[in-house]
Protein backbone atom coordinates (compact mmCIF):
# COMPACT_ATOMS: atom_id res chain seq x y z
CA ASN A 1 5.57 16.50 -3.21
CA PHE A 2 4.85 12.87 -4.06
CA ARG A 3 8.48 11.88 -3.54
CA ASN A 4 8.73 13.88 -0.31
CA PHE A 5 5.41 13.05 1.32
CA HIS A 6 7.13 11.18 4.14
CA THR A 7 9.04 14.37 5.06
CA LEU A 8 6.06 16.70 4.85
CA PHE A 9 3.90 14.86 7.39
CA PRO A 10 4.47 12.36 10.25
CA SER A 11 5.84 9.01 9.12
CA ASP A 12 7.57 5.93 10.50
CA ARG A 13 10.84 4.85 8.90
CA ILE A 14 11.33 1.26 7.75
CA GLU A 15 14.96 0.20 7.60
CA PRO A 16 16.38 -1.58 4.53
CA ALA A 17 17.52 -5.17 4.68
CA VAL A 18 20.98 -6.28 5.68
CA ASP A 19 20.81 -9.18 3.21
CA LEU A 20 19.88 -7.55 -0.11
CA TRP A 21 17.79 -9.48 -2.64
CA GLU A 22 19.81 -8.67 -5.73
CA PHE A 23 18.58 -8.23 -9.28
CA ASP A 24 20.67 -9.01 -12.33
CA HIS A 25 20.82 -6.19 -14.86
CA ASP A 26 20.70 -6.40 -18.64
CA LEU A 27 19.53 -2.92 -19.43
CA LEU A 28 17.89 -2.19 -22.75
CA THR A 29 16.76 1.03 -24.41
CA LEU A 30 13.05 1.75 -24.65
CA PRO A 31 11.69 1.69 -28.21
CA GLU A 32 10.84 5.07 -29.68
CA THR A 33 7.31 4.09 -30.63
CA PHE A 34 4.53 1.65 -29.77
CA VAL A 35 1.31 0.69 -31.51
CA PHE A 36 -2.06 1.31 -29.86
CA ASN A 37 -5.40 0.80 -31.62
CA GLY A 38 -3.56 0.40 -34.89
CA GLU A 39 -1.78 3.75 -34.53
CA GLU A 40 1.94 4.25 -34.00
CA ARG A 41 2.59 6.51 -31.02
CA SER A 42 5.61 8.06 -29.34
CA VAL A 43 6.86 6.45 -26.14
CA ALA A 44 8.46 9.71 -24.99
CA GLU A 45 5.22 11.64 -25.53
CA PHE A 46 3.24 9.01 -23.64
CA LEU A 47 5.62 9.15 -20.67
CA ASP A 48 5.41 12.94 -20.64
CA GLU A 49 1.62 13.06 -20.97
CA THR A 50 1.17 10.58 -18.10
CA TRP A 51 3.69 12.35 -15.86
CA THR A 52 5.60 9.10 -15.44
CA THR A 53 8.33 9.42 -12.83
CA GLY A 54 9.89 5.97 -13.07
CA LEU A 55 9.59 2.90 -15.26
CA SER A 56 11.13 -0.48 -14.53
CA VAL A 57 10.66 -3.87 -16.16
CA ALA A 58 12.07 -7.13 -14.80
CA VAL A 59 11.74 -10.74 -15.90
CA ASP A 60 12.87 -13.71 -13.78
CA GLY A 61 15.00 -11.56 -11.50
CA THR A 62 16.67 -9.53 -14.26
CA ILE A 63 15.95 -5.82 -14.74
CA PHE A 64 15.79 -4.90 -18.41
CA ILE A 65 14.36 -1.39 -18.13
CA GLU A 66 14.98 1.11 -15.36
CA GLU A 67 14.52 4.78 -16.17
CA TYR A 68 13.64 7.84 -14.09
CA TYR A 69 12.07 11.15 -15.04
CA ARG A 70 11.05 14.55 -13.56
CA GLY A 71 13.86 14.64 -11.04
CA TYR A 72 13.40 11.12 -9.66
CA ASP A 73 16.30 8.70 -9.23
CA PRO A 74 16.82 5.19 -7.75
CA THR A 75 16.86 6.57 -4.20
CA SER A 76 13.60 8.53 -4.55
CA LEU A 77 10.72 7.34 -2.38
CA PRO A 78 7.45 8.04 -4.25
CA THR A 79 4.31 7.56 -2.21
CA SER A 80 2.22 4.61 -3.29
CA PHE A 81 -1.30 5.63 -2.41
CA SER A 82 -3.49 2.52 -2.67
CA MET A 83 -0.65 0.15 -3.52
CA ALA A 84 -0.19 0.20 0.26
CA LYS A 85 -3.32 -1.92 0.53
CA SER A 86 -1.41 -4.89 -0.91
CA LEU A 87 1.25 -4.53 1.78
CA LEU A 88 -1.49 -4.40 4.39
CA SER A 89 -3.06 -7.59 3.05
CA ALA A 90 0.29 -9.36 3.33
CA LEU A 91 0.61 -8.24 6.95
CA VAL A 92 -2.83 -9.63 7.75
CA GLY A 93 -1.78 -13.03 6.42
CA ILE A 94 1.44 -12.99 8.41
CA ALA A 95 -0.39 -11.91 11.57
CA ILE A 96 -2.76 -14.86 11.20
CA GLU A 97 0.14 -17.24 10.59
CA GLU A 98 1.91 -15.95 13.72
CA GLY A 99 -1.23 -16.24 15.84
CA HIS A 100 -1.80 -12.54 16.45
CA ILE A 101 -5.12 -12.70 14.59
CA GLY A 102 -7.33 -15.72 15.08
CA SER A 103 -9.21 -15.73 11.80
CA VAL A 104 -10.45 -13.53 8.97
CA HIS A 105 -13.90 -14.20 10.42
CA ASP A 106 -13.07 -12.32 13.64
CA ARG A 107 -14.95 -9.08 14.19
CA VAL A 108 -13.27 -5.70 14.36
CA ASP A 109 -14.33 -5.12 17.97
CA VAL A 110 -12.37 -8.20 19.07
CA TYR A 111 -9.22 -6.17 18.44
CA LEU A 112 -10.60 -2.63 18.77
CA PRO A 113 -12.80 -2.56 21.90
CA ASP A 114 -13.52 1.13 21.34
CA PHE A 115 -15.42 0.10 18.21
CA ALA A 116 -17.85 -2.09 20.19
CA GLY A 117 -21.44 -1.09 19.50
CA THR A 118 -20.57 0.64 16.24
CA ASP A 119 -21.36 -0.57 12.73
CA TYR A 120 -17.66 -1.04 12.00
CA GLY A 121 -17.24 -3.02 15.21
CA ALA A 122 -19.54 -5.74 13.86
CA VAL A 123 -17.66 -6.05 10.54
CA SER A 124 -15.35 -9.03 10.01
CA ILE A 125 -11.73 -8.84 8.89
CA GLN A 126 -12.71 -10.67 5.71
CA ASP A 127 -15.31 -7.99 4.97
CA LEU A 128 -12.60 -5.36 5.34
CA LEU A 129 -10.25 -7.26 3.06
CA THR A 130 -12.92 -7.63 0.38
CA MET A 131 -14.28 -4.11 0.93
CA SER A 132 -17.75 -5.35 1.70
CA SER A 133 -18.23 -3.63 5.06
CA GLY A 134 -21.41 -1.89 3.90
CA VAL A 135 -20.38 1.45 5.42
CA ALA A 136 -21.27 4.81 3.87
CA PHE A 137 -17.83 6.15 2.96
CA ASP A 138 -17.69 8.49 -0.03
CA GLU A 139 -14.75 7.56 -2.30
CA GLU A 140 -15.60 10.18 -4.94
CA TYR A 141 -12.28 11.65 -6.02
CA GLU A 142 -13.81 14.28 -8.29
CA ARG A 143 -15.64 16.00 -5.42
CA PHE A 144 -13.44 18.06 -3.11
CA THR A 145 -15.60 17.56 -0.01
CA SER A 146 -15.90 13.77 -0.35
CA ASP A 147 -14.79 11.59 2.56
CA ILE A 148 -11.65 10.41 0.76
CA ASN A 149 -10.56 13.93 -0.14
CA MET A 150 -11.31 15.40 3.27
CA LEU A 151 -9.47 12.59 5.06
CA PRO A 152 -5.92 13.96 4.59
CA VAL A 153 -7.21 17.47 5.34
CA ARG A 154 -8.56 16.30 8.67
CA VAL A 155 -5.60 14.04 9.46
CA PHE A 156 -2.74 16.31 8.42
CA GLY A 157 -4.45 19.69 8.56
CA PHE A 158 -6.70 19.52 11.62
CA ARG A 159 -4.63 16.72 13.21
CA ASP A 160 -7.65 14.55 13.99
CA ALA A 161 -6.97 11.03 15.26
CA LEU A 162 -7.57 8.40 12.62
CA PRO A 163 -9.84 6.13 14.73
CA ASP A 164 -12.11 9.08 15.46
CA LEU A 165 -12.66 9.64 11.74
CA VAL A 166 -13.88 6.13 10.98
CA ARG A 167 -15.23 4.69 14.24
CA ASP A 168 -18.77 5.99 13.92
CA THR A 169 -19.17 5.59 10.17
CA GLU A 170 -22.67 4.26 9.62
CA ALA A 171 -23.61 1.27 7.52
CA VAL A 172 -25.98 1.50 4.57
CA ARG A 173 -26.23 -2.27 4.07
CA LYS A 174 -25.28 -5.47 5.85
CA PRO A 175 -21.62 -6.44 5.66
CA GLY A 176 -20.45 -9.20 3.38
CA ILE A 177 -23.03 -8.90 0.61
CA TYR A 178 -21.74 -6.13 -1.68
CA ASN A 179 -18.22 -5.13 -2.69
CA GLU A 180 -17.61 -1.40 -2.91
CA TYR A 181 -14.19 0.21 -2.99
CA VAL A 182 -13.91 2.29 0.19
CA SER A 183 -10.55 3.18 1.72
CA SER A 184 -12.06 3.40 5.20
CA ASP A 185 -12.14 -0.42 5.23
CA SER A 186 -8.37 -0.50 4.83
CA ILE A 187 -7.93 2.21 7.44
CA VAL A 188 -9.86 0.15 9.99
CA LEU A 189 -7.98 -2.98 8.91
CA GLY A 190 -4.67 -1.22 9.56
CA LEU A 191 -5.85 -0.26 13.03
CA VAL A 192 -6.86 -3.89 13.65
CA VAL A 193 -3.43 -5.19 12.64
CA GLU A 194 -1.60 -2.67 14.80
CA ALA A 195 -3.74 -3.57 17.80
CA ALA A 196 -3.34 -7.31 17.17
CA VAL A 197 0.45 -7.33 16.77
CA GLY A 198 1.11 -4.64 19.38
CA ARG A 199 3.28 -2.43 17.18
CA SER A 200 3.02 -0.11 14.22
CA LEU A 201 2.45 -1.34 10.68
CA SER A 202 5.92 -0.02 9.81
CA GLN A 203 7.63 -1.96 12.59
CA TYR A 204 5.76 -5.12 11.67
CA LEU A 205 6.49 -4.68 7.96
CA GLU A 206 10.19 -4.15 8.61
CA GLU A 207 10.34 -7.28 10.75
CA THR A 208 8.29 -9.62 8.58
CA VAL A 209 8.63 -8.39 4.98
CA TRP A 210 11.07 -5.55 4.33
CA GLY A 211 14.02 -7.30 5.94
CA PRO A 212 13.29 -10.91 4.89
CA ALA A 213 12.50 -9.84 1.31
CA GLY A 214 15.86 -8.08 1.01
CA MET A 215 14.68 -4.56 0.30
CA GLU A 216 17.41 -2.14 -0.79
CA TYR A 217 16.29 1.24 0.50
CA PRO A 218 14.47 2.56 3.54
CA ALA A 219 10.75 3.16 3.28
CA HIS A 220 8.29 5.31 5.18
CA TRP A 221 4.64 4.95 6.14
CA ASN A 222 2.72 8.07 7.07
CA THR A 223 0.83 8.25 10.34
CA ASP A 224 -1.56 10.71 11.88
CA TYR A 225 -0.23 13.06 14.56
CA HIS A 226 -1.20 10.45 17.17
CA GLY A 227 0.90 7.59 15.81
CA ASN A 228 -1.84 5.67 13.94
CA THR A 229 -0.68 4.41 10.55
CA LEU A 230 -2.74 5.24 7.47
CA GLY A 231 -3.11 1.67 6.28
CA HIS A 232 -4.91 2.58 3.07
CA ALA A 233 -2.16 4.69 1.46
CA PHE A 234 0.84 6.99 1.95
CA PHE A 235 3.51 4.30 1.91
CA SER A 236 6.73 5.59 0.31
CA ALA A 237 9.44 3.36 -1.15
CA SER A 238 11.89 3.17 -4.04
CA LEU A 239 10.81 1.95 -7.45
CA ARG A 240 13.22 -0.96 -7.20
CA ASP A 241 11.73 -2.09 -3.87
CA TYR A 242 8.19 -1.88 -5.25
CA LEU A 243 9.54 -4.16 -7.96
CA ARG A 244 10.90 -6.55 -5.31
CA PHE A 245 7.50 -6.76 -3.67
CA GLY A 246 5.97 -7.71 -7.00
CA ARG A 247 8.76 -10.24 -7.50
CA LEU A 248 7.94 -11.71 -4.10
CA TYR A 249 4.36 -12.39 -5.15
CA LEU A 250 5.38 -13.71 -8.57
CA ASN A 251 7.41 -16.28 -6.62
CA GLY A 252 4.46 -17.42 -4.51
CA GLY A 253 5.37 -15.16 -1.60
CA ALA A 254 8.88 -16.62 -1.35
CA ARG A 255 12.40 -15.30 -1.73
CA ASP A 256 14.93 -17.85 -2.95
CA GLY A 257 12.84 -20.68 -1.52
CA ARG A 258 12.23 -18.97 1.83
CA GLN A 259 8.56 -18.25 2.46
CA VAL A 260 8.02 -14.60 3.43
CA ILE A 261 4.28 -14.41 2.80
CA PRO A 262 2.63 -17.62 4.11
CA ILE A 263 1.83 -19.86 1.15
CA SER A 264 -1.70 -20.44 2.46
CA TRP A 265 -2.31 -16.67 2.54
CA PHE A 266 -0.74 -16.19 -0.86
CA SER A 267 -3.09 -18.77 -2.36
CA GLU A 268 -6.17 -17.47 -0.55
CA SER A 269 -5.60 -13.79 -1.23
CA VAL A 270 -4.52 -14.02 -4.88
CA TYR A 271 -6.69 -16.78 -6.34
């Protein structure tokens, strides 16, 4: 299911690049054992116990390890879950650079008028980025009826519209004073970016990152049944393209000297 999530529920396709950002390959074999806490352990057993589906290691643009398990292969598109939040952050920086968003200090209701008068409407983009909105969203993964677990049930099962699920979320503290990991902040942030740039997160990502960064395979980003992208998760891409996104950040947001992620945003969001 995790490599087919984009086919099970609504998603937008992101086309691969015309100009591929190539890796060199000098493939090595994984060692049979590793040492942890002074004990020698089996690599194969670890990969099996952790249900690893793909493992890739690259240094300075050269891939040394690339292996797939449990039916996955280089073309598989595993869903990322919260790794999508890093893509979303990059899009915020690009949107600011291009003038679609004025500042991280802008309030949500500047871009989402329907949120005016709500607690989320008064939250700033920076508070969303740092997950300090102060809203009461339950991110308890161990409890089936928590907000985070019920979210996909309501979005994909009951086909509720994403804005309706987060718009009236109430605050339990003032924004900007306490950091608490809540995916609803990223959901609202995704809605803000889509409203600001006037297109879907997938379209904007294809235009500003996926193409310029030379991604090899198509990707998909799940939406609700009303076309709103789930900015907090459910982004599906190949292992090699996830590796390229990491490579992009290791190079200061640039590909071969061409800045893809604005250098000012790279510095502000990483350090």
